[in-house]
Amino acid sequence: MACSYPSVSELVTDARSVYRQVFENEAPLVAVCAPGRVNLIGEHTDYNQGFVLPMALPLVTVVVGSKTSDREVSLVTANKDVDEPVRVDFTLPSDGSPLPPGSPSWANYVKGVIQHYRAPPLPGFRAVIASSVPLGGGLSSSASLEVAFYTFLQQLKPDDGDDVSKALSCQKAEHTHAGVPCGIMDQFVSVLGKEGHALLIDCRSLEATSIPLADPHLVILITNSNVKHALTGSEYPTRRRQCEEAASILGKDSLRDATMKDLEEAKNKMEDVTYQRARHVIQEIERTAQAAESLKKGDYVKFGKLMVESHNSLRDLYEVSCKELDELVSAAMEVDGVYGSRMTGGGFGGCTVTLLQASAINKTIQHIKEQYSGTPTFYVTTPTQGARPLSMS
Ligand code: ADP
Ligand code: MG
């Protein structure tokens, strides 16, 4: 009943066949993949130096390709949901000069990764991208593309293999070439995710702890609202600014260092909206630490309760939810066997994530379909491995 998505090997087959069509029947020599992610809890905490608790998804971006003997790059995406053209050709700068972003915009994620690759200079190459991560759905197709591409470049010319630096380079690519001032979570879990584990990331120290999440009686359901409200562009920088302002009023480097006591004492020194944003962040960081503890103990009831508190806080204090996400969460919570549900990702559309008993999956999907005013897409998932090279056989 759930939405089915192509397997990694099906994506590789698709990408290889596109490669053969485009590049004179040649076969690519290298294949890699990197996953999208879903954040279980810890929303809008990453750029506040807090905790996040994502997991890597079975939805992945695949890159196949081969190096060439010159400095020419040819890049093709098999995805139809991008700005035209789907093929881009350019020459790698030979003198270390920058590779500026341009048009089409989808290629900028790749150009950014080339620019920030840690073992220049690179050889030329031909590559085809194929992905099962929905674009712009809040499951981080952008980070999966960056990390997949970085992993592809590592096969052409190895770097020192430091995974944290790799995630940071991919984050930088999104900052400089896509103009998105994202936190580190998406790239980090796409590189370091482990099968059967969620990843608790401390966004201040960049320490990551894998927490087992492989109970066969448990399922993580992602529901795509299939809406994306256009205001997102300006709202994200505004929230970041409000958090910085609150931290500065509290005399802290970031809200990670602030307690609710600090905030209450300084309440009359800030606008009410700034107080509310800060309250969400401070409490959400605490909830995420508690959720990680609950998961370690297998206390899914507590975990689910924290998910719902997180959603309510994002809706009421941080004001980044929307009617569709609220509907999806309410519908999920009406079903027996559902532990918790919340919006996931930046907000204003995109997906919800729901933790539930495996035995309740069909009735949950059915109920959400009946209650939701739009048309949802469902992904039944478990945590998978981070970026990896694939065998071509
Ligand atoms: P999200 O990361 O939540 O999916 P973003 O807006 O951050 O949404 O990133 C989506 C953008 O990333 C797309 O519009 C496109 O430019 C680029 N992108 C992601 N996956 C691919 C792909 N397979 N092929 C080409 N571009 C892609
Ligand atoms: Mg993204």
Coordinates of C-alpha atoms and ligand atoms in Angstrom, one line a residue:
M1 CA 0.0 0.0 0.0
A2 CA 2.9 2.3 0.7
C3 CA 4.7 4.1 -2.1
S4 CA 7.4 1.9 -3.5
Y5 CA 10.7 3.4 -4.6
P6 CA 13.5 2.0 -6.8
S7 CA 16.2 0.0 -5.1
V8 CA 19.9 1.2 -5.3
S9 CA 20.6 -1.4 -8.0
E10 CA 17.6 -0.3 -10.1
L11 CA 18.8 3.3 -9.9
V12 CA 22.3 2.2 -11.0
T13 CA 20.8 0.3 -14.0
D14 CA 18.8 3.4 -15.0
A15 CA 21.8 5.7 -14.7
R16 CA 24.0 3.3 -16.7
S17 CA 21.4 3.1 -19.5
V18 CA 21.2 7.0 -19.6
Y19 CA 25.0 7.1 -19.7
R20 CA 25.2 4.7 -22.6
Q21 CA 22.6 6.7 -24.5
V22 CA 24.3 10.0 -24.0
F23 CA 27.9 9.0 -24.2
E24 CA 28.3 7.1 -27.4
N25 CA 27.5 3.7 -26.0
E26 CA 30.4 3.8 -23.5
A27 CA 30.0 2.1 -20.1
P28 CA 30.7 4.0 -16.9
L29 CA 33.5 2.5 -14.7
V30 CA 32.4 3.9 -11.3
A31 CA 29.2 4.0 -9.3
V32 CA 28.4 5.5 -5.9
C33 CA 25.4 6.4 -3.8
A34 CA 24.5 8.6 -0.9
P35 CA 21.3 8.7 1.1
G36 CA 18.7 11.3 1.8
R37 CA 17.7 11.7 5.5
V38 CA 14.8 12.1 7.8
N39 CA 15.2 14.0 11.1
L40 CA 13.5 12.1 13.9
I41 CA 13.8 15.0 16.3
G42 CA 15.9 18.2 16.9
E43 CA 14.4 20.7 14.4
H44 CA 16.0 24.1 13.8
T45 CA 18.6 23.2 16.4
D46 CA 21.6 22.5 14.1
Y47 CA 22.4 26.2 13.4
N48 CA 22.1 26.8 17.1
Q49 CA 24.9 24.4 17.9
G50 CA 22.4 22.0 19.4
F51 CA 21.6 18.3 19.0
V52 CA 19.8 16.6 16.0
L53 CA 18.8 13.0 15.7
P54 CA 18.4 12.0 12.0
M55 CA 18.7 8.7 10.2
A56 CA 19.9 7.9 6.7
L57 CA 17.1 6.7 4.3
P58 CA 16.8 3.9 1.8
L59 CA 16.1 6.8 -0.7
V60 CA 19.4 7.6 -2.3
T61 CA 21.2 9.6 -5.1
V62 CA 23.3 7.5 -7.4
V63 CA 26.2 8.8 -9.5
V64 CA 27.8 6.7 -12.3
G65 CA 30.6 7.9 -14.5
S66 CA 34.2 7.7 -15.7
K67 CA 37.2 10.0 -15.7
T68 CA 38.5 11.4 -19.0
S69 CA 42.0 12.2 -20.1
D70 CA 41.3 16.0 -20.4
R71 CA 39.7 18.6 -18.1
E72 CA 36.3 18.5 -19.7
V73 CA 33.2 17.8 -17.5
S74 CA 29.9 16.5 -18.8
L75 CA 27.1 16.1 -16.4
V76 CA 23.6 14.7 -16.9
T77 CA 20.8 14.3 -14.4
A78 CA 18.1 11.6 -15.1
N79 CA 15.7 13.6 -12.9
K80 CA 12.9 15.4 -14.7
D81 CA 12.0 17.8 -11.8
V82 CA 15.0 20.1 -12.4
D83 CA 15.5 23.3 -14.4
E84 CA 16.6 22.7 -18.1
P85 CA 18.9 21.7 -19.6
V86 CA 19.5 18.2 -18.0
R87 CA 23.0 18.1 -19.5
V88 CA 25.8 20.6 -18.7
D89 CA 29.3 20.7 -20.1
F90 CA 32.2 22.8 -18.7
T91 CA 36.0 22.9 -18.4
L92 CA 37.6 22.6 -15.0
P93 CA 39.7 25.7 -14.3
S94 CA 43.4 24.7 -14.6
D95 CA 44.9 27.3 -12.4
G96 CA 42.9 26.7 -9.2
S97 CA 40.6 29.6 -10.1
P98 CA 37.0 29.3 -8.8
L99 CA 34.2 27.5 -10.7
P100 CA 31.4 30.0 -10.4
P101 CA 27.7 29.0 -10.0
G102 CA 25.5 29.6 -13.0
S103 CA 22.6 28.0 -14.9
P104 CA 21.0 25.5 -14.7
S105 CA 20.8 25.8 -10.9
W106 CA 20.8 22.0 -10.2
A107 CA 24.4 21.8 -11.5
N108 CA 25.5 24.4 -8.9
Y109 CA 25.4 21.7 -6.2
V110 CA 27.9 19.7 -8.2
K111 CA 30.1 22.7 -9.1
G112 CA 30.2 23.6 -5.4
V113 CA 31.4 20.1 -4.5
I114 CA 34.1 20.3 -7.2
Q115 CA 35.2 23.7 -5.9
H116 CA 35.5 22.4 -2.3
Y117 CA 36.9 19.0 -3.1
R118 CA 39.9 18.4 -0.7
A119 CA 42.4 16.9 -3.2
P120 CA 42.6 19.2 -6.2
P121 CA 43.3 19.2 -9.1
L122 CA 40.6 16.9 -10.5
P123 CA 40.6 15.1 -13.8
G124 CA 37.8 15.7 -16.3
F125 CA 34.9 13.3 -16.1
R126 CA 31.5 12.2 -17.5
A127 CA 28.7 11.5 -15.0
V128 CA 25.0 10.7 -14.8
I129 CA 22.9 11.3 -11.6
A130 CA 19.8 9.4 -10.7
S131 CA 17.9 9.7 -7.4
S132 CA 14.9 8.3 -5.5
V133 CA 15.0 11.1 -3.0
P134 CA 12.1 13.5 -3.9
L135 CA 13.5 16.9 -4.9
G136 CA 12.5 19.7 -2.5
G137 CA 10.5 17.4 -0.3
G138 CA 12.5 18.0 2.9
L139 CA 14.4 14.7 2.7
S140 CA 17.5 16.4 1.6
S141 CA 18.0 15.5 -2.0
S142 CA 20.4 18.4 -2.1
A143 CA 22.8 16.9 0.6
S144 CA 22.5 13.4 -0.9
L145 CA 23.5 14.9 -4.3
E146 CA 26.5 16.7 -2.8
V147 CA 27.7 13.8 -0.8
A148 CA 27.1 11.3 -3.7
F149 CA 29.1 13.6 -5.9
Y150 CA 31.9 14.0 -3.4
T151 CA 32.1 10.2 -3.1
F152 CA 32.2 9.9 -6.8
L153 CA 35.2 12.3 -7.0
Q154 CA 36.9 10.3 -4.3
Q155 CA 36.9 7.3 -6.7
L156 CA 38.5 9.4 -9.4
K157 CA 41.1 11.0 -7.2
P158 CA 41.2 9.9 -3.5
D159 CA 41.4 12.5 -0.7
D160 CA 42.5 11.7 2.8
G161 CA 39.2 10.0 3.6
D162 CA 38.3 12.1 6.6
D163 CA 34.5 11.8 6.8
V164 CA 33.9 14.9 8.9
S165 CA 35.9 17.1 6.6
K166 CA 34.0 15.6 3.7
A167 CA 30.6 16.5 5.2
L168 CA 31.9 20.1 5.9
S169 CA 33.1 20.5 2.3
C170 CA 29.6 19.4 1.0
Q171 CA 27.9 21.9 3.4
K172 CA 30.2 24.6 2.1
A173 CA 29.2 23.7 -1.4
E174 CA 25.6 24.3 -0.6
H175 CA 26.5 27.7 1.1
T176 CA 28.7 29.1 -1.7
H177 CA 27.1 27.6 -4.8
A178 CA 23.4 27.1 -4.0
G179 CA 23.1 30.1 -1.7
V180 CA 21.5 28.1 1.1
P181 CA 23.0 28.8 4.6
C182 CA 22.2 25.2 5.8
G183 CA 23.5 23.6 9.0
I184 CA 25.7 20.5 9.0
M185 CA 23.1 17.8 9.8
D186 CA 22.1 16.7 6.3
Q187 CA 25.6 16.2 4.9
F188 CA 26.8 14.7 8.1
V189 CA 24.2 11.9 8.3
S190 CA 24.4 11.3 4.5
V191 CA 28.2 10.6 5.0
L192 CA 28.1 8.9 8.4
G193 CA 24.7 7.2 8.7
K194 CA 24.8 3.5 9.8
E195 CA 22.3 0.8 8.9
G196 CA 19.9 0.0 11.8
H197 CA 21.0 3.2 13.6
A198 CA 19.9 6.8 14.1
L199 CA 22.7 9.3 14.5
L200 CA 22.8 11.7 17.4
I201 CA 24.9 14.7 16.2
D202 CA 26.2 17.3 18.5
C203 CA 26.4 20.2 16.1
R204 CA 28.8 22.1 18.3
S205 CA 31.5 19.5 18.8
L206 CA 30.6 17.6 15.6
E207 CA 30.6 14.4 17.7
A208 CA 28.3 11.7 16.4
T209 CA 26.9 8.8 18.3
S210 CA 25.1 5.9 16.5
I211 CA 22.0 4.7 18.4
P212 CA 20.4 1.3 17.5
L213 CA 17.0 1.6 15.8
A214 CA 16.5 -1.8 14.4
D215 CA 13.6 -3.2 16.3
P216 CA 11.6 -5.4 13.9
H217 CA 8.3 -4.4 15.5
L218 CA 9.0 -0.8 14.7
V219 CA 8.6 1.2 11.5
I220 CA 9.4 4.8 10.5
L221 CA 6.7 6.2 8.2
I222 CA 7.4 9.3 6.2
T223 CA 4.5 11.1 4.7
N224 CA 5.1 13.7 2.1
S225 CA 2.4 16.4 2.2
N226 CA 3.3 17.2 -1.4
V227 CA 3.0 20.9 -0.6
K228 CA 5.7 23.5 -0.4
H229 CA 4.6 27.0 0.6
A230 CA 6.6 29.7 -1.2
L231 CA 7.5 31.8 1.8
T232 CA 10.3 29.4 2.8
G233 CA 13.0 31.5 1.1
S234 CA 12.8 34.5 3.5
E235 CA 11.6 32.6 6.6
Y236 CA 14.7 30.5 7.2
P237 CA 17.2 33.5 7.4
T238 CA 14.7 35.4 9.5
R239 CA 14.6 32.5 12.1
R240 CA 18.4 32.3 12.1
R241 CA 18.6 36.0 12.8
Q242 CA 16.1 35.8 15.6
C243 CA 18.1 33.0 17.3
E244 CA 21.3 35.0 16.9
E245 CA 19.6 38.0 18.4
A246 CA 18.3 36.0 21.4
A247 CA 21.7 34.5 22.0
S248 CA 23.3 37.9 21.9
I249 CA 20.8 39.4 24.4
L250 CA 21.6 36.4 26.7
G251 CA 25.3 37.1 26.3
K252 CA 25.9 33.6 24.8
D253 CA 27.8 32.4 21.7
S254 CA 24.7 30.4 20.7
L255 CA 21.4 29.2 22.2
R256 CA 23.1 25.9 23.0
D257 CA 24.7 27.6 25.9
A258 CA 21.4 29.1 27.2
T259 CA 19.0 27.5 29.8
M260 CA 15.3 28.2 30.2
K261 CA 16.2 30.0 33.4
D262 CA 18.5 32.4 31.5
L263 CA 15.7 33.0 29.0
E264 CA 13.0 33.7 31.6
E265 CA 15.3 36.1 33.4
A266 CA 15.9 38.1 30.1
K267 CA 12.3 37.8 28.9
N268 CA 11.6 41.5 29.2
K269 CA 14.7 42.5 27.3
M270 CA 13.5 41.0 24.1
E271 CA 10.5 41.1 21.8
D272 CA 7.9 38.4 22.5
V273 CA 8.6 36.7 19.1
T274 CA 12.3 36.5 19.8
Y275 CA 11.5 34.9 23.2
Q276 CA 9.3 32.3 21.6
R277 CA 11.8 31.3 19.0
A278 CA 14.5 31.0 21.6
R279 CA 12.2 28.9 23.9
H280 CA 11.6 26.5 21.1
V281 CA 15.3 26.1 20.4
I282 CA 16.4 25.7 24.1
Q283 CA 13.6 23.1 24.8
E284 CA 14.1 21.3 21.5
I285 CA 17.8 20.8 22.3
E286 CA 16.8 19.3 25.6
R287 CA 14.0 17.1 24.0
T288 CA 16.5 15.7 21.5
A289 CA 18.9 14.7 24.2
Q290 CA 16.1 13.0 26.1
A291 CA 14.8 11.3 22.9
A292 CA 18.2 9.8 22.3
E293 CA 18.2 8.4 25.9
S294 CA 14.7 7.0 25.4
L295 CA 15.7 5.3 22.2
K296 CA 18.7 3.7 23.9
K297 CA 16.3 2.2 26.5
G298 CA 13.7 1.2 23.9
D299 CA 11.2 3.5 25.5
Y300 CA 9.2 4.3 22.3
V301 CA 6.3 5.7 24.3
K302 CA 8.5 8.5 25.7
F303 CA 10.2 9.0 22.3
G304 CA 6.8 9.4 20.7
K305 CA 5.6 11.9 23.3
L306 CA 8.7 14.0 22.7
M307 CA 8.1 13.9 18.9
V308 CA 4.6 15.4 19.5
E309 CA 5.9 18.0 21.8
S310 CA 8.5 18.9 19.2
H311 CA 5.7 19.3 16.6
N312 CA 3.6 21.5 18.8
S313 CA 6.5 23.7 19.6
L314 CA 7.4 24.1 15.9
R315 CA 3.8 25.0 15.2
D316 CA 3.2 27.4 18.1
L317 CA 6.5 28.9 19.1
Y318 CA 8.7 28.6 16.0
E319 CA 5.8 29.0 13.6
V320 CA 7.2 26.9 10.8
S321 CA 4.4 24.3 10.4
C322 CA 1.4 24.7 8.2
K323 CA -2.2 23.4 8.0
E324 CA -1.2 20.3 5.9
L325 CA 1.5 19.2 8.3
D326 CA -0.7 19.7 11.3
E327 CA -3.5 17.6 9.6
L328 CA -1.0 14.8 8.9
V329 CA 0.3 14.7 12.4
S330 CA -3.2 14.8 14.0
A331 CA -4.4 12.0 11.7
A332 CA -1.4 9.8 12.5
M333 CA -1.9 10.3 16.3
E334 CA -5.5 9.1 16.1
V335 CA -4.3 5.5 15.2
D336 CA -3.7 2.8 17.8
G337 CA -0.1 1.7 17.6
V338 CA 1.3 5.1 16.7
Y339 CA 3.9 6.3 19.2
G340 CA 4.6 9.8 17.8
S341 CA 4.5 12.0 14.8
R342 CA 5.9 15.4 13.8
M343 CA 6.8 17.6 10.9
T344 CA 10.4 17.1 9.8
G345 CA 12.8 19.4 7.9
G346 CA 12.6 23.2 7.6
G347 CA 8.8 23.4 7.6
F348 CA 6.0 25.1 5.6
G349 CA 5.4 21.8 3.8
G350 CA 7.5 18.8 3.0
C351 CA 7.1 15.7 5.2
T352 CA 6.1 14.3 8.5
V353 CA 7.8 11.5 10.3
T354 CA 5.9 9.0 12.3
L355 CA 7.1 6.3 14.7
L356 CA 4.8 3.3 15.0
Q357 CA 4.3 -0.4 15.5
A358 CA 5.0 -2.3 12.3
S359 CA 1.6 -4.1 12.8
A360 CA -0.2 -0.7 12.6
I361 CA 1.3 0.4 9.3
N362 CA -1.6 -0.4 6.9
K363 CA -4.4 1.1 9.1
T364 CA -2.2 4.2 9.7
I365 CA -1.7 4.9 6.0
Q366 CA -5.4 4.3 5.3
H367 CA -6.4 6.6 8.1
I368 CA -4.1 9.4 7.0
K369 CA -5.3 9.1 3.4
E370 CA -8.9 9.4 4.6
Q371 CA -8.2 12.4 6.8
Y372 CA -5.8 14.5 4.8
S373 CA -7.2 17.2 2.5
G374 CA -4.4 16.8 0.0
T375 CA -2.7 13.8 -1.7
P376 CA 0.0 12.3 0.4
T377 CA 2.9 10.1 -0.6
F378 CA 4.1 7.4 1.8
Y379 CA 7.6 5.9 2.4
V380 CA 8.0 3.0 4.9
T381 CA 11.6 3.2 5.9
T382 CA 14.3 1.8 8.2
P383 CA 17.7 3.4 8.9
T384 CA 20.3 2.7 6.2
Q385 CA 24.1 3.1 5.6
G386 CA 25.7 6.4 4.6
A387 CA 27.5 7.2 1.3
R388 CA 29.4 4.3 -0.3
P389 CA 31.0 3.1 -3.5
L390 CA 29.0 0.4 -5.4
S391 CA 30.2 -2.5 -7.3
M392 CA 29.6 -2.3 -11.1
S393 CA 29.1 -6.0 -11.7
Ligands
ADP1 P1 15.6 19.0 -0.5 O1 17.1 19.0 -0.1 O2 14.8 19.1 0.7 O3 15.2 17.9 -1.4 P2 16.4 21.5 -1.7 O4 15.6 22.6 -2.3 O5 17.4 21.8 -0.6 O6 15.4 20.4 -1.3 O7 17.2 20.8 -2.9 C1 16.6 20.5 -4.1 C2 17.4 20.9 -5.3 O8 18.6 20.1 -5.3 C3 16.8 20.6 -6.6 O9 15.9 21.7 -7.0 C4 18.0 20.5 -7.5 O10 18.5 21.7 -7.9 C5 19.0 19.8 -6.6 N1 18.9 18.3 -6.8 C6 18.7 17.4 -5.9 N2 18.7 16.1 -6.4 C7 19.0 16.2 -7.7 C8 19.1 15.3 -8.8 N3 19.0 14.0 -8.7 N4 19.5 15.9 -10.0 C9 19.6 17.2 -10.2 N5 19.5 18.1 -9.2 C10 19.1 17.7 -8.0
MG2 MG 18.2 20.6 0.9

